[in-house]
Coordinates of C-alpha atoms in Angstrom, one line a residue:
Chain F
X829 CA 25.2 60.1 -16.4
X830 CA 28.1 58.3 -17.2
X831 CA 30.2 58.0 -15.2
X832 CA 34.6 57.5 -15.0
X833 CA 35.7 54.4 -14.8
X834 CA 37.1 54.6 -11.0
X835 CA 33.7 55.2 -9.9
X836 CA 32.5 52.6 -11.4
X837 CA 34.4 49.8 -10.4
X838 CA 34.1 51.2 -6.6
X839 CA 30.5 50.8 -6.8
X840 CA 30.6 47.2 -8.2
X841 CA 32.8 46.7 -5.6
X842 CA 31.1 48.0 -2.8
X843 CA 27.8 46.1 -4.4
X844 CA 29.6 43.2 -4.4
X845 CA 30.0 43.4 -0.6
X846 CA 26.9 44.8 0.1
X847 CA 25.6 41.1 -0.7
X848 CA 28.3 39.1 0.9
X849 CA 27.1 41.0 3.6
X850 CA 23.6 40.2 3.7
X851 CA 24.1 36.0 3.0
X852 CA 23.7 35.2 6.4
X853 CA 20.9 33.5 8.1
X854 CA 18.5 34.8 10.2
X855 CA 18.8 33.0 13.6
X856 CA 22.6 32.2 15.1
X857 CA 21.9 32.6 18.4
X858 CA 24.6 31.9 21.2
X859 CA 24.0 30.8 24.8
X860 CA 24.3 32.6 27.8
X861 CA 23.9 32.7 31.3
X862 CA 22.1 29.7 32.1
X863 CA 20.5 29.2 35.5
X864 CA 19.7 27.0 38.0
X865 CA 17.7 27.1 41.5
X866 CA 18.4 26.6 44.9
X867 CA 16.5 27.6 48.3
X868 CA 17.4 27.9 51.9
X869 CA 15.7 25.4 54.3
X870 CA 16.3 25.7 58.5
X871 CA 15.1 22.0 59.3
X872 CA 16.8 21.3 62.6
X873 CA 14.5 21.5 65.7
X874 CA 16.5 22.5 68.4
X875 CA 18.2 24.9 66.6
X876 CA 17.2 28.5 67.0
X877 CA 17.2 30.9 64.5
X878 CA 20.2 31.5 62.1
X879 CA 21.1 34.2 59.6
X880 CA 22.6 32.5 55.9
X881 CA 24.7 34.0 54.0
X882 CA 24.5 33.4 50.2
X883 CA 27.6 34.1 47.7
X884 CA 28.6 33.3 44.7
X885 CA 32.6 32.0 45.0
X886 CA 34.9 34.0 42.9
X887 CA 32.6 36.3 41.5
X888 CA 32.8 39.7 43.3
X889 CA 29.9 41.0 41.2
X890 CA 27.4 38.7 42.8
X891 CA 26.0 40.8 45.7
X892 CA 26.0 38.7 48.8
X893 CA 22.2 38.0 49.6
X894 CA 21.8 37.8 53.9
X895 CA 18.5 36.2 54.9
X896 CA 17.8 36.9 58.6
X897 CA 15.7 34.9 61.7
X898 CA 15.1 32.1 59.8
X899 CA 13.6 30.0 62.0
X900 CA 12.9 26.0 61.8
X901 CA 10.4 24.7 59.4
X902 CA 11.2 28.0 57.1
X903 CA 11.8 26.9 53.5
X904 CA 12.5 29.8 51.3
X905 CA 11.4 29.6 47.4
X906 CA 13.3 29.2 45.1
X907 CA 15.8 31.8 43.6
X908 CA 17.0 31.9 40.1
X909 CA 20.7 31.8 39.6
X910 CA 23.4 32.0 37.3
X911 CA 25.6 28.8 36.9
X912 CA 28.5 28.5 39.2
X913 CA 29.6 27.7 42.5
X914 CA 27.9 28.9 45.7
X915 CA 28.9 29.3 49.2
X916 CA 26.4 29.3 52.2
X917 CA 27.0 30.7 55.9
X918 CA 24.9 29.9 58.6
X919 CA 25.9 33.0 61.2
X920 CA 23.9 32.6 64.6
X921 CA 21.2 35.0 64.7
X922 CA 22.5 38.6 64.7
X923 CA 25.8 38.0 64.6
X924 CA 28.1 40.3 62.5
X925 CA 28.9 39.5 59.1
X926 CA 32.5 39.8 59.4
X927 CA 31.8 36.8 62.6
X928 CA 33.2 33.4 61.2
X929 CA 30.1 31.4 60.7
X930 CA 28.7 28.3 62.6
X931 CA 28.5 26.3 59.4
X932 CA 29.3 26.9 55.7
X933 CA 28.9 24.6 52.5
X934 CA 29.0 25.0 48.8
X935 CA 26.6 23.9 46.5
X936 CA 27.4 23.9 42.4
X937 CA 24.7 25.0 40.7
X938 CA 24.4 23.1 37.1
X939 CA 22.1 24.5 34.2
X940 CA 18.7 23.9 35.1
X941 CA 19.1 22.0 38.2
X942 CA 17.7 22.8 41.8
X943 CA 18.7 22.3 45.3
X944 CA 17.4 22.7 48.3
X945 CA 20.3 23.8 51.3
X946 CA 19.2 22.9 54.4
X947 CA 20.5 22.8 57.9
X948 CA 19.9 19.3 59.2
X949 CA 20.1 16.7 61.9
X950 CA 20.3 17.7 66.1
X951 CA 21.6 21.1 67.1
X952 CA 24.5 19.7 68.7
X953 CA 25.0 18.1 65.2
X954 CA 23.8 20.4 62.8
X955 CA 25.2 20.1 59.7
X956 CA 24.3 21.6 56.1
X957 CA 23.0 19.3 53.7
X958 CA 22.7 20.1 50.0
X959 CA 19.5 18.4 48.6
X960 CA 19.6 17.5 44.4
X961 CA 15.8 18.2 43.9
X962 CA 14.8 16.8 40.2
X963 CA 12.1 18.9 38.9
X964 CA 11.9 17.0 35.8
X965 CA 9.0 16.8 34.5
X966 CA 6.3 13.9 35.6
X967 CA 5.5 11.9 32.4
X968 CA 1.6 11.7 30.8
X969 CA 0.5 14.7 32.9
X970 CA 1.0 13.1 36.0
X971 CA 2.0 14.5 39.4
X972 CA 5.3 13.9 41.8
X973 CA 6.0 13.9 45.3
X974 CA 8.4 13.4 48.0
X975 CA 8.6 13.3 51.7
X976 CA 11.5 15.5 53.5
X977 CA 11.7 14.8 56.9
X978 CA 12.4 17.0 59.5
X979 CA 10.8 16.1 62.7
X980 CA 12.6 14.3 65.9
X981 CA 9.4 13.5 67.4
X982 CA 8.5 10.8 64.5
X983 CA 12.2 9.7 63.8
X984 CA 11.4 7.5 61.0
X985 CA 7.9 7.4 59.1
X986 CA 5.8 6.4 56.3
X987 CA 3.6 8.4 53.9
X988 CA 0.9 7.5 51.9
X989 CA -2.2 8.2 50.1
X990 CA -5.9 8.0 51.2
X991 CA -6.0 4.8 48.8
X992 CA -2.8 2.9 49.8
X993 CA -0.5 3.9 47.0
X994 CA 3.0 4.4 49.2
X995 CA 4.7 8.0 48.4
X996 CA 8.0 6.6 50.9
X997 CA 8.4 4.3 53.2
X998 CA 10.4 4.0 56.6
X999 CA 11.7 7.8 56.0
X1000 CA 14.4 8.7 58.7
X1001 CA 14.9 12.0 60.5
X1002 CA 17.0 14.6 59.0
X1003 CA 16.5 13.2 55.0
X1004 CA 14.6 13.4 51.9
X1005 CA 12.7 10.3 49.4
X1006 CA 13.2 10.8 46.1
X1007 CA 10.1 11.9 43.9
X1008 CA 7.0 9.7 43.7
X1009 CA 5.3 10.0 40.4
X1010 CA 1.1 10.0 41.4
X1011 CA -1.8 10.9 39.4
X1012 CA -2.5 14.4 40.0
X1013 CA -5.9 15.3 41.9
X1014 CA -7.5 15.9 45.5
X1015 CA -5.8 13.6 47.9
X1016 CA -5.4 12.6 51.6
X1017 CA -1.7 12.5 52.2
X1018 CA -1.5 10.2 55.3
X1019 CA 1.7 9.7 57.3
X1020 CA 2.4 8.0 60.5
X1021 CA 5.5 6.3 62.4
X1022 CA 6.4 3.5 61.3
X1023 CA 5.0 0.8 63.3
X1024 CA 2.2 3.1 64.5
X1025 CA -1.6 3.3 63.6
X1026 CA -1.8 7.1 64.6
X1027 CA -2.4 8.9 61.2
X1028 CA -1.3 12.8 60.6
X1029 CA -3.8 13.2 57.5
X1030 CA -3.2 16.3 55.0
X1031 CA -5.9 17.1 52.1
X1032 CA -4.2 18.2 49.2
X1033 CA -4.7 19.3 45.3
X1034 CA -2.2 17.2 43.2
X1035 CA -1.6 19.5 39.5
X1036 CA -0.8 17.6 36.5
X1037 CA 2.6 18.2 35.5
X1038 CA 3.9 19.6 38.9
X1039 CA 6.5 18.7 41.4
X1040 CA 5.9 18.6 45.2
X1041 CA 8.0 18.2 48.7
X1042 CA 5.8 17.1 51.5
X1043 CA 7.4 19.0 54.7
X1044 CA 7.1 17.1 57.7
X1045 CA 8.1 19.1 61.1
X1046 CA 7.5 19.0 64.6
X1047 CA 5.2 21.3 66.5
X1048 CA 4.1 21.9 69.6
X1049 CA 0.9 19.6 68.8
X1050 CA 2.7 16.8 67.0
X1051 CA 3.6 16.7 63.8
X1052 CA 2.6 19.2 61.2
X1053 CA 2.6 18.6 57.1
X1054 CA 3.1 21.0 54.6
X1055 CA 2.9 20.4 51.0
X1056 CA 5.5 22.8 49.2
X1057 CA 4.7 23.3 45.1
X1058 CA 8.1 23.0 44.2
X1059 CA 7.9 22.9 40.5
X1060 CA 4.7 23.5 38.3
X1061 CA 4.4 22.9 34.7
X1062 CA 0.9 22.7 32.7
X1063 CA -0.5 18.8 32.8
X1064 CA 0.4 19.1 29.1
X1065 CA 3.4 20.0 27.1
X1066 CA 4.2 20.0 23.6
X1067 CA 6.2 17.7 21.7
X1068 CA 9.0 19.1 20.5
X1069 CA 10.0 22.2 18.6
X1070 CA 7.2 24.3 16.4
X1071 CA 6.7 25.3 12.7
X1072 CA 7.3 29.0 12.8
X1073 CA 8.7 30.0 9.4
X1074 CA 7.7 29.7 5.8
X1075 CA 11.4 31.2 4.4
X1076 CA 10.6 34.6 3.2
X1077 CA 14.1 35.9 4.7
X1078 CA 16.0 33.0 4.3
X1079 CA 19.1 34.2 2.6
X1080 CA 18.8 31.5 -0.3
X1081 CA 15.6 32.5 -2.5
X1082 CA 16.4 35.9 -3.7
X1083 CA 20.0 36.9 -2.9
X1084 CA 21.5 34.7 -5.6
X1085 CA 19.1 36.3 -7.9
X1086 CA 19.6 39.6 -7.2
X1087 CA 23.6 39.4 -6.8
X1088 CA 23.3 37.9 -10.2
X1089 CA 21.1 40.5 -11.5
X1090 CA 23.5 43.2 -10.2
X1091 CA 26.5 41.4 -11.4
X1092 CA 25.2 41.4 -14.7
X1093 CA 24.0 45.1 -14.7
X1094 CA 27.2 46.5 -13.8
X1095 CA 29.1 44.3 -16.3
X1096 CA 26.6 45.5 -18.9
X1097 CA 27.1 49.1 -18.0
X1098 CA 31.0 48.4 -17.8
X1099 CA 30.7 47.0 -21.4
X1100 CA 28.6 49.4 -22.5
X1101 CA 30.4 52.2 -21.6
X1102 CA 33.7 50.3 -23.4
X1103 CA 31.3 50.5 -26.6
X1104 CA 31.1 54.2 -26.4
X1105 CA 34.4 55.0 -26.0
X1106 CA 35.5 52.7 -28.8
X1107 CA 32.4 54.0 -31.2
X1108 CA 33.7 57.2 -30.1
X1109 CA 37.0 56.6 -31.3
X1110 CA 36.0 55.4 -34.8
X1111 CA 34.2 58.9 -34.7
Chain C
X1204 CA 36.2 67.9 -28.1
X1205 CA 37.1 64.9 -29.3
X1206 CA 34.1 62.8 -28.3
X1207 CA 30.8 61.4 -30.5
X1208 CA 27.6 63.1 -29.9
X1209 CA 25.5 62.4 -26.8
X1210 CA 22.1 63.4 -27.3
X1211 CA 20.1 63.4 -30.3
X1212 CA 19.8 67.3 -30.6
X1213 CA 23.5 67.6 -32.1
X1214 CA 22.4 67.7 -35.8
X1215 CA 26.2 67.6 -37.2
X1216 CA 29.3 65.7 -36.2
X1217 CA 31.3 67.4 -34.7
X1218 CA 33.8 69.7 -36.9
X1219 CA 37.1 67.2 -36.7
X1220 CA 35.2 64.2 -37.4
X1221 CA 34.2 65.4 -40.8
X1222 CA 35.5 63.5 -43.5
X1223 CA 36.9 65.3 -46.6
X1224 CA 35.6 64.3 -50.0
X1225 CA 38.1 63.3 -52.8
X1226 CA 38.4 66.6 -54.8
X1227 CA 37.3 64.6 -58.3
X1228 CA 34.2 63.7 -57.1
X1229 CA 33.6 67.2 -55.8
X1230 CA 33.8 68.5 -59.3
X1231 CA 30.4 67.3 -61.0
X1232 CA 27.0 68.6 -59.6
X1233 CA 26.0 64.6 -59.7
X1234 CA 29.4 63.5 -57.7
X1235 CA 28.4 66.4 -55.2
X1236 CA 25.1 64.6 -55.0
X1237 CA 26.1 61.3 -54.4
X1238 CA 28.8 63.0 -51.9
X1239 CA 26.2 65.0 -49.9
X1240 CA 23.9 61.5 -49.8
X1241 CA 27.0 59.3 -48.9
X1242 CA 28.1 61.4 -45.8
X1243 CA 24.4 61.6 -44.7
X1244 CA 24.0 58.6 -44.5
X1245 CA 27.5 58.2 -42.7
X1246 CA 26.6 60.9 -40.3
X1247 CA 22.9 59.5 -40.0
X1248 CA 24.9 55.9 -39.0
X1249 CA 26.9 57.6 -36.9
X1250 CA 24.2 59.5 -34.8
X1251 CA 22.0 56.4 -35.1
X1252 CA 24.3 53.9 -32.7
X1253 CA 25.6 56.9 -30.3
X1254 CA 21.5 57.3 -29.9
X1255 CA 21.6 53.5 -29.2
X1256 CA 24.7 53.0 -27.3
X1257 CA 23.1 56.0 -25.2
X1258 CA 19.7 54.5 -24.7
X1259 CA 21.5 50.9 -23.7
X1260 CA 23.9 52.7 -21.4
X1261 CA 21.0 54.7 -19.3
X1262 CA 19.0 51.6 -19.4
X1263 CA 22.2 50.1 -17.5
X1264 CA 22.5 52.2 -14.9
X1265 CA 19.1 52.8 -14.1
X1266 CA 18.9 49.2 -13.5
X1267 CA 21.8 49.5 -11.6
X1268 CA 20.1 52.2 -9.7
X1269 CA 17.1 50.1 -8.8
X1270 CA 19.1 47.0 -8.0
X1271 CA 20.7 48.7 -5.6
X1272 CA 18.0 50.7 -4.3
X1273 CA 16.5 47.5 -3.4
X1274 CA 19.7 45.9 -1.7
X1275 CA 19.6 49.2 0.2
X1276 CA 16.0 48.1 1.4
X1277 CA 16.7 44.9 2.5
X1278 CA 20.2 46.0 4.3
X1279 CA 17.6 48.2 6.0
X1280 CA 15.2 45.2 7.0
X1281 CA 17.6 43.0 7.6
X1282 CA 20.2 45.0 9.5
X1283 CA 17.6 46.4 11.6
X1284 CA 16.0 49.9 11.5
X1285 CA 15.3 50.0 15.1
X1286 CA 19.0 49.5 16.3
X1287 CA 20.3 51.5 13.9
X1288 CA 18.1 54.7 15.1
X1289 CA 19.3 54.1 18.2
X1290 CA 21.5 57.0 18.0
X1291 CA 18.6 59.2 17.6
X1292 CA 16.9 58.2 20.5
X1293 CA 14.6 56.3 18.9
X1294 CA 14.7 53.1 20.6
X1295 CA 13.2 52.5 23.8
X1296 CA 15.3 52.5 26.8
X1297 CA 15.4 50.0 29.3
X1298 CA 16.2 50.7 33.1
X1299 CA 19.3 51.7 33.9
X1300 CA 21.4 48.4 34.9
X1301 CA 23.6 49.9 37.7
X1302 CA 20.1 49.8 40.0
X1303 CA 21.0 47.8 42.5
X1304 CA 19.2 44.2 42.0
X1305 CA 16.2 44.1 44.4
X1306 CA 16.7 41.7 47.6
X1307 CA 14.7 38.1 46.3
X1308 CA 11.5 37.4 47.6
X1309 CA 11.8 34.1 48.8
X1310 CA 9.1 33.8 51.9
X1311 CA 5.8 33.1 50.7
X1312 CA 4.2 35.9 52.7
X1313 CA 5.6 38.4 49.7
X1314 CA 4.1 37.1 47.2
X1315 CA 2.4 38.6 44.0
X1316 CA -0.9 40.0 43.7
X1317 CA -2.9 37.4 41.5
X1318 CA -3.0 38.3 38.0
X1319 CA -6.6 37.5 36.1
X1320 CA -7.2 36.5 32.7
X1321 CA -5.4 34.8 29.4
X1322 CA -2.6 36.8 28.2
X1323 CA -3.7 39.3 25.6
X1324 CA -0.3 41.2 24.4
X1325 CA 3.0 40.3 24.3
X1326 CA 5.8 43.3 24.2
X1327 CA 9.1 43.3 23.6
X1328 CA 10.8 46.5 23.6
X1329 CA 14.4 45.6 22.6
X1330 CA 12.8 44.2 19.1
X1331 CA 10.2 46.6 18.7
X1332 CA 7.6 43.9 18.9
X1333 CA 4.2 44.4 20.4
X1334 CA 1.5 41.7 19.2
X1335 CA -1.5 40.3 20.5
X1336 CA -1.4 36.9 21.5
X1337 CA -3.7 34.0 20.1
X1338 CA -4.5 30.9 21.6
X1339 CA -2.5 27.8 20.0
X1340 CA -2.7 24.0 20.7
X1341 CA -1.2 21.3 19.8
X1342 CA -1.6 19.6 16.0
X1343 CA -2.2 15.8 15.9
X1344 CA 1.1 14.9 16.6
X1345 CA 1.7 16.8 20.0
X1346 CA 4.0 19.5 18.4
X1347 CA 2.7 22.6 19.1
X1348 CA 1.0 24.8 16.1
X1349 CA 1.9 27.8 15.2
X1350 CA -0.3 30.8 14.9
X1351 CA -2.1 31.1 11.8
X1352 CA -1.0 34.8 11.1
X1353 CA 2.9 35.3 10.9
X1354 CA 2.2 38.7 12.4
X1355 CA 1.0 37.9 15.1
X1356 CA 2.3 35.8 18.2
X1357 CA 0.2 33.0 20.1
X1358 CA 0.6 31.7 23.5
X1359 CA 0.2 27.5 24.6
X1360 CA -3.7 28.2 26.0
X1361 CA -3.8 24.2 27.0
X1362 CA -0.1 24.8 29.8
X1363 CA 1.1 27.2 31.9
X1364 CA -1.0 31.1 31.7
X1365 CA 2.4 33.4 31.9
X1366 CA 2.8 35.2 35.4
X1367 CA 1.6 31.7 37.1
X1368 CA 4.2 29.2 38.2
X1369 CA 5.6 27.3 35.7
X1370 CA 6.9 27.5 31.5
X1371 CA 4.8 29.4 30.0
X1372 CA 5.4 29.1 26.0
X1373 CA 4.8 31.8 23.7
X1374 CA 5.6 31.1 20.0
X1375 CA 5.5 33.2 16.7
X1376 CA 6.9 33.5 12.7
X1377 CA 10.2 34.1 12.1
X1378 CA 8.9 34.5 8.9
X1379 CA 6.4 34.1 6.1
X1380 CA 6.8 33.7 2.3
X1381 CA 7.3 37.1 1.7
X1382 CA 9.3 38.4 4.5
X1383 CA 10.1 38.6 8.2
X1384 CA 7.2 37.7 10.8
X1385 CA 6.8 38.4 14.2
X1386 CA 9.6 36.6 15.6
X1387 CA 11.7 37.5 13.2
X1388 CA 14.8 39.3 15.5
X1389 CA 14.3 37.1 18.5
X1390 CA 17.6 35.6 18.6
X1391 CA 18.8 38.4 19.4
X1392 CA 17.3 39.0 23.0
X1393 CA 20.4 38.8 25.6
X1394 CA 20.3 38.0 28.8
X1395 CA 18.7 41.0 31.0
X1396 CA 16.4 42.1 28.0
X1397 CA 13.0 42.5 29.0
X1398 CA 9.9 41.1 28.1
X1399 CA 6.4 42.0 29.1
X1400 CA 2.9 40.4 28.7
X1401 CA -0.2 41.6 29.6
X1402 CA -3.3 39.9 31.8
X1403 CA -5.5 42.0 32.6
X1404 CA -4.6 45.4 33.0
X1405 CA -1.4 44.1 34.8
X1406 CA 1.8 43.7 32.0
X1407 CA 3.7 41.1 33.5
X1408 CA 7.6 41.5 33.4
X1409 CA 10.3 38.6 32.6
X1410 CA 13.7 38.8 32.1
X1411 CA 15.6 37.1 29.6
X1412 CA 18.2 34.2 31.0
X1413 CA 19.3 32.9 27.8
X1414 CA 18.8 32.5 24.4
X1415 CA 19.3 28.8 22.7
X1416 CA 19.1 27.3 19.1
X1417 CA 18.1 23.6 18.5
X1418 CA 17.6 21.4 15.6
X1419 CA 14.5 20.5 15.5
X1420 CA 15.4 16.5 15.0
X1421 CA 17.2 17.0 18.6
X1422 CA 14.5 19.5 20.8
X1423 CA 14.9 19.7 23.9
X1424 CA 11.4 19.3 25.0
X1425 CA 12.5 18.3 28.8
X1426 CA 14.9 21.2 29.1
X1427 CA 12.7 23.5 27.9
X1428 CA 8.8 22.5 29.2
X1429 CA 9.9 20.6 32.5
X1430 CA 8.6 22.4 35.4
X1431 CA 9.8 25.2 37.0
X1432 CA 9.6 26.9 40.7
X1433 CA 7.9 30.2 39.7
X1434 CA 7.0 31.6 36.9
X1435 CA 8.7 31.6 33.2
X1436 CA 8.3 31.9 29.9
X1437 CA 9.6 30.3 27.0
X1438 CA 9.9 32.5 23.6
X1439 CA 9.9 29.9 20.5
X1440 CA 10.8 30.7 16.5
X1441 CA 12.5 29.3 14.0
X1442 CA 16.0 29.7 12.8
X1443 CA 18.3 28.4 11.5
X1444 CA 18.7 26.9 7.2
X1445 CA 15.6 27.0 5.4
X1446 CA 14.9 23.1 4.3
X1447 CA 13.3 23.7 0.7
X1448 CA 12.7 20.4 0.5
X1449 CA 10.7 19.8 4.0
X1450 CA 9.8 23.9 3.6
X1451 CA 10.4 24.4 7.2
X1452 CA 13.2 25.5 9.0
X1453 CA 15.6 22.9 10.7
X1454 CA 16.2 24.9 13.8
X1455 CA 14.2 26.6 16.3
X1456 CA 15.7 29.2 18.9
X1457 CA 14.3 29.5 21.8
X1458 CA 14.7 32.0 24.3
X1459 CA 14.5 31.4 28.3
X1460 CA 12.6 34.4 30.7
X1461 CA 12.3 34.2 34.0
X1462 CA 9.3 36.7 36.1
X1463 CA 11.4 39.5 37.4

């Protein structure tokens, strides 16, 4: 049982760094790979239909996503994606990849933000537009809503609700409003040109908490509406962070204890076995 | 052998250590007496403290034993069974990453089948968690409560059901009085790590974005309940010092998932 002295002092040691080892708290997380959103919108009317090229610049790794035949009034959902900057083709449709595109644009995507790239305006002036879209979230379970306008045939327009509360006035082709904050619920969305009396009515369900874009686009029988959910979030939300620890592994109740404890042991034993030897000595 | 006696089944010193008795005194039958009594008593001492010394000495290291025994159980806990068996093929193994990422579903026509129901489990194979998941709500001032067991996870029944559009928050224990909860490893998730709920009989898959640590004076609340375009899920715990005073912890971690 006893045993040399060598050994001993190894194993102090090696208890001794067994604790320093284990004071260290429980949560030290470190960020990474943030993300933000952005979708692909064809809003010109004239223009027929394009292939887009999505990639992220200077990052190989990123494979390049292709979206084919999208046609006008197509507004694709939103992807997920890392922080960084993107670039966007517009290729005419079927054209080779390796064709230099009609249009290209970047958009920088920051950590939790969205955008919405569309192709805009006339086909003989197309241009790609990079819309900020801010999903933030619509205080005391309210809703929002905004207007993006993509029809020739109503140039510039207002928008509405059923009981007279304006969601954007005097809206011109080939732009966006910025978000309306309504009170969520079943509502008549009405919209006409401005200076008109000619109504383009759209029932819709309003959710607490969510985020809309009211899509307005030409058609072959006037104008059609089309209310895109672009955020939701429930019509509550906590406050703040939550209680979720009582500090049975927090480093600080028992390690100082224990590495006492074990201090003290081993010095006992060390001491102890000092007594021996001496005792045996006298002996 | 030049050492004292270890156990108490020596009877006699050891040869060497005997002392020799002044010749004189040897003489008379009542000198040898008081001779014979004398080094009894001296070898009696003797045997009495190496008995001691001995019984203090294995007291030692058996505590030393025990002490260390428990360190050993706590490296275990803290450092993490499950990773460390990973070389044994113990640990779950998630899909192999060089699959090439599937092409986004961005046009409404391809979208999900509807999931039914609350969420029921919550699984997360890179920790080794698998709970059930109770309903929480919010306390009086708006925060949101915790579940009552610190072994078992809850999810915000009043927001967003996970697998619908939106933040859907899930929150558990990091730990309880006595040791880790539920939560207890979930800063640890990385980006890419899976994590699974189930509605129905459908588990639900997210992927981990990132994983961020807060004080709790300075939560985020807008960064991480504001709406989002599809569905997500926000993983909540505590980390961070242990406030003795307040006996809560000053941080929380929370962790970011995004429906794959």
């Amino acid at each position: 049982m006893i045993l040399p002295r060598p050994t001993l002092r190894t194993l102090a040691a090696a208890a001794a760094v067994t604790l320093l080892s284990l004071v260290a708290t429980p949560g030290s997380a470190h960020a990474e790979g943030p993300i933000g959103y952005v979708r692909l919108a064809h809003l010109s009317p004239d223009t027929p239909n394009v292939d887009v090229y999505l990639s992220k610049v200077g990052d190989a790794s990123f494979p390049e996503q292709v979206f084919g035949h999208v046609g006008y009034g197509i507004m694709t959902k939103y992807m997920p994606l890392p922080v960084g900057t993107y670039a966007v083709a517009m290729r005419t449709e079927g054209a080779p990849a390796s064709s230099p595109p009609v249009l290209t644009t970047q958009v920088t995507v920051a950590d939790g933000g969205a955008y919405t790239v569309a192709g805009v305006g006339k086909f003989a002036g197309l241009g790609l537009k990079v819309f900020n879209d801010d999903l933030s979230r619509p205080a005391n379970g309210r809703s929002k809503v905004r207007v993006i306008q993509a029809s020739v045939a109503a140039p510039v327009l207002d928008v509405d609700l059923a009981d007279g509360t304006p969601v954007a006035k005097a809206v011109p082709f080939a732009s966006t409003t910025d978000y309306q904050v309504v009170n969520p619920g079943t509502w008549t969305l009405r919209l006409r040109p401005t200076g008109s009396s000619v109504a383009t009515t759209l029932g819709c369900d309003l959710a607490a908490g969510s985020v809309y874009s009211l899509l307005v686009l030409d058609s072959p029988r006037g104008l059609t509406l089309e209310l895109r959910a672009d955020a939701r979030g429930g019509g509550t939300a906590p406050d703040g962070g939550v209680d979720a620890g009582a500090g049975g592994s927090s480093p600080w109740r028992y390690w100082p204890v224990l590495a006492g404890g074990a201090v003290a042991v081993v010095g006992l034993a060390l001491v102890a076995a000092r007594m021996r030897r001496l005792a045996a000595r006298r002996t | 052998m030049s050492r004292a006696p270890r156990f108490i089944g020596i009877a006699r010193p050891a040869p060497g250590a005997r002392s020799v008795p002044p010749r004189s005194e040897a003489r008379s039958v009542r000198g040898r007496a008081r001779l014979i009594a004398a080094e009894s008593i001296s070898r009696h001492r003797r045997l009495w403290s190496a008995l001691v010394l001995h019984r203090f000495e294995m007291l030692a290291w058996t505590s030393a034993v025990v002490v260390l025994a428990v360190t050993g159980l706590y490296v275990v806990r803290a450092v993490d069974a499950d990773r460390a068996l990973s070389g044994f093929g113990v640990r779950f193994v998630p899909a192999a990453p060089s699959d090439p990422p599937p092409t986004p579903c961005v046009l409404e026509s391809c979208a999900r089948p509807p999931l039914v129901g609350s969420p029921t489990r919550v699984r997360i194979d890179a920790l080794a968690v698998d709970s059930a998941l109770v309903d929480l709500a919010l306390d009086g001032q708006g925060q949101l409560a915790a579940p009552a067991s610190y072994d078992v996870a809850g999810w915000f029944a009043a927001g967003v059901v996970p697998g619908e559009a939106g933040p859907a928050v899930i929150a558990g224990h990091v730990d309880s009085t006595a040791g880790p909860g539920v939560f207890y490893r979930l800063h640890e998730l990385k980006t890419g790590d899976v994590v699974d709920v189930l509605r129905g009989g459908t588990w639900v898959r997210f992927r981990v974005t990132t994983t961020e640590q807060y004080a709790k004076d300075q939560f985020p609340s807008e960064r991480v309940y504001r709406p989002t375009p599809d569905a997500e899920l926000r993983l909540i715990t505590c980390g961070g010092d242990f406030d003795r005073g307040r006996l809560s912890y000053r941080d929380n971690i929370v962790v970011y998932a995004v429906i794959e």
